[in-house]
């Protein structure tokens, strides 16, 4: 699971703080320096780290904290609150359109986990009592349609595709018509990914966006790529506008830098996290639970 190393380091820092009893400003500054190093080692964006530490310092070196009966505990509490804030405060839920079908457009680079996540999300939305439809718009990777059909059948969600079409915009439009005729109230469009962000990819995504007018554009990024994931999120957000992030492969991410930076850098919430390859391994993202996990 993510954050082991960060979690261990923070626990060491806090153990020292708690054992001291009375704290001076110097003690707090020294502890925060260690917190800063631990965050940088966890691959958290350096600007994010700086403003995070500055905020904590401002709150923690005041008389109220230092002269309290349990200053160590107070500092830990402040770090905990600021961690929650950093990750977006509260859970950010998917929104549904008042005029069904609600369209979610899944975007991201190849290999991030887009197709798998589309299937997982379809399965969860079905469990909410809705009638989702998956749409295969990745026309470049020959196995992509088949892969979506496989995950679709595993979660019992139908997949719309046009086998020999190379026109993702046409497929997306046809899928919407199909969904309306079949009373599918949620449409999840799985788009193509590439190895790098390029103009062709972005243009195609923009065309699909204007054709289907998604309720939400959900960016799927691989947590294991750390700051690269954050840069990808920044680029997609600037060029396309995203509504939320789904952070996959958190199960294999020992550092946690992407999870801690993405919200602050893009101002867009993490909505779900992927915690494994199985279809049930997609969970809503709760900033408070994540912060508690990090602090142990
Ligand atoms: P796409 O190219 O973005 O559509 O990526 P895929 O959906 O094909 O996923 C690429 C690989 O990542 C597959 O082997 C998935 O099983 C795997 N994967 C996706 N999400 C997760 C996750 O949360 N945890 C783990 N461990 N593997 C994942």
GROMACS .gro file of N, CA and C in nm, residues 81-92 259-260 263-264 268-270 285-288:
model
   69
   81UNK      N    1  -0.473   1.794   1.000
   81UNK     CA    2  -0.575   1.879   0.936
   81UNK      C    3  -0.526   1.935   0.801
   82UNK      N    4  -0.398   1.974   0.799
   82UNK     CA    5  -0.346   2.031   0.674
   82UNK      C    6  -0.331   1.925   0.565
   83UNK      N    7  -0.304   1.800   0.607
   83UNK     CA    8  -0.296   1.691   0.509
   83UNK      C    9  -0.433   1.668   0.444
   84UNK      N   10  -0.536   1.671   0.526
   84UNK     CA   11  -0.672   1.652   0.475
   84UNK      C   12  -0.705   1.764   0.376
   85UNK      N   13  -0.671   1.886   0.416
   85UNK     CA   14  -0.697   2.001   0.331
   85UNK      C   15  -0.623   1.990   0.198
   86UNK      N   16  -0.498   1.943   0.206
   86UNK     CA   17  -0.414   1.927   0.087
   86UNK      C   18  -0.478   1.833  -0.014
   87UNK      N   19  -0.544   1.731   0.036
   87UNK     CA   20  -0.603   1.631  -0.054
   87UNK      C   21  -0.748   1.663  -0.090
   88UNK      N   22  -0.796   1.779  -0.050
   88UNK     CA   23  -0.928   1.821  -0.096
   88UNK      C   24  -1.036   1.827   0.009
   89UNK      N   25  -1.002   1.813   0.135
   89UNK     CA   26  -1.098   1.823   0.248
   89UNK      C   27  -1.200   1.710   0.251
   90UNK      N   28  -1.296   1.716   0.160
   90UNK     CA   29  -1.403   1.616   0.168
   90UNK      C   30  -1.405   1.529   0.043
   91UNK      N   31  -1.477   1.419   0.053
   91UNK     CA   32  -1.491   1.330  -0.062
   91UNK      C   33  -1.562   1.402  -0.177
   92UNK      N   34  -1.507   1.390  -0.296
   92UNK     CA   35  -1.571   1.453  -0.412
   92UNK      C   36  -1.642   1.346  -0.492
  259UNK      N   37  -0.059   1.130  -0.513
  259UNK     CA   38  -0.182   1.143  -0.433
  259UNK      C   39  -0.181   1.272  -0.351
  260UNK      N   40  -0.061   1.311  -0.304
  260UNK     CA   41  -0.052   1.429  -0.220
  260UNK      C   42  -0.042   1.560  -0.298
  263UNK      N   43  -0.411   1.731  -0.632
  263UNK     CA   44  -0.521   1.822  -0.603
  263UNK      C   45  -0.471   1.968  -0.593
  264UNK      N   46  -0.362   1.984  -0.523
  264UNK     CA   47  -0.310   2.117  -0.500
  264UNK      C   48  -0.258   2.180  -0.629
  268UNK      N   49  -0.813   2.017  -0.901
  268UNK     CA   50  -0.919   1.922  -0.933
  268UNK      C   51  -0.911   1.804  -0.836
  269UNK      N   52  -1.026   1.755  -0.792
  269UNK     CA   53  -1.025   1.651  -0.689
  269UNK      C   54  -0.989   1.512  -0.742
  270UNK      N   55  -0.930   1.431  -0.654
  270UNK     CA   56  -0.919   1.287  -0.682
  270UNK      C   57  -1.055   1.229  -0.645
  285UNK      N   58  -1.233   0.819  -0.308
  285UNK     CA   59  -1.117   0.875  -0.238
  285UNK      C   60  -1.165   0.962  -0.122
  286UNK      N   61  -1.123   0.927  -0.002
  286UNK     CA   62  -1.159   1.004   0.117
  286UNK      C   63  -1.034   1.070   0.174
  287UNK      N   64  -1.019   1.203   0.159
  287UNK     CA   65  -0.899   1.271   0.209
  287UNK      C   66  -0.872   1.244   0.357
  288UNK      N   67  -0.977   1.241   0.440
  288UNK     CA   68  -0.953   1.223   0.584
  288UNK      C   69  -0.898   1.083   0.615
   0.00000   0.00000   0.00000
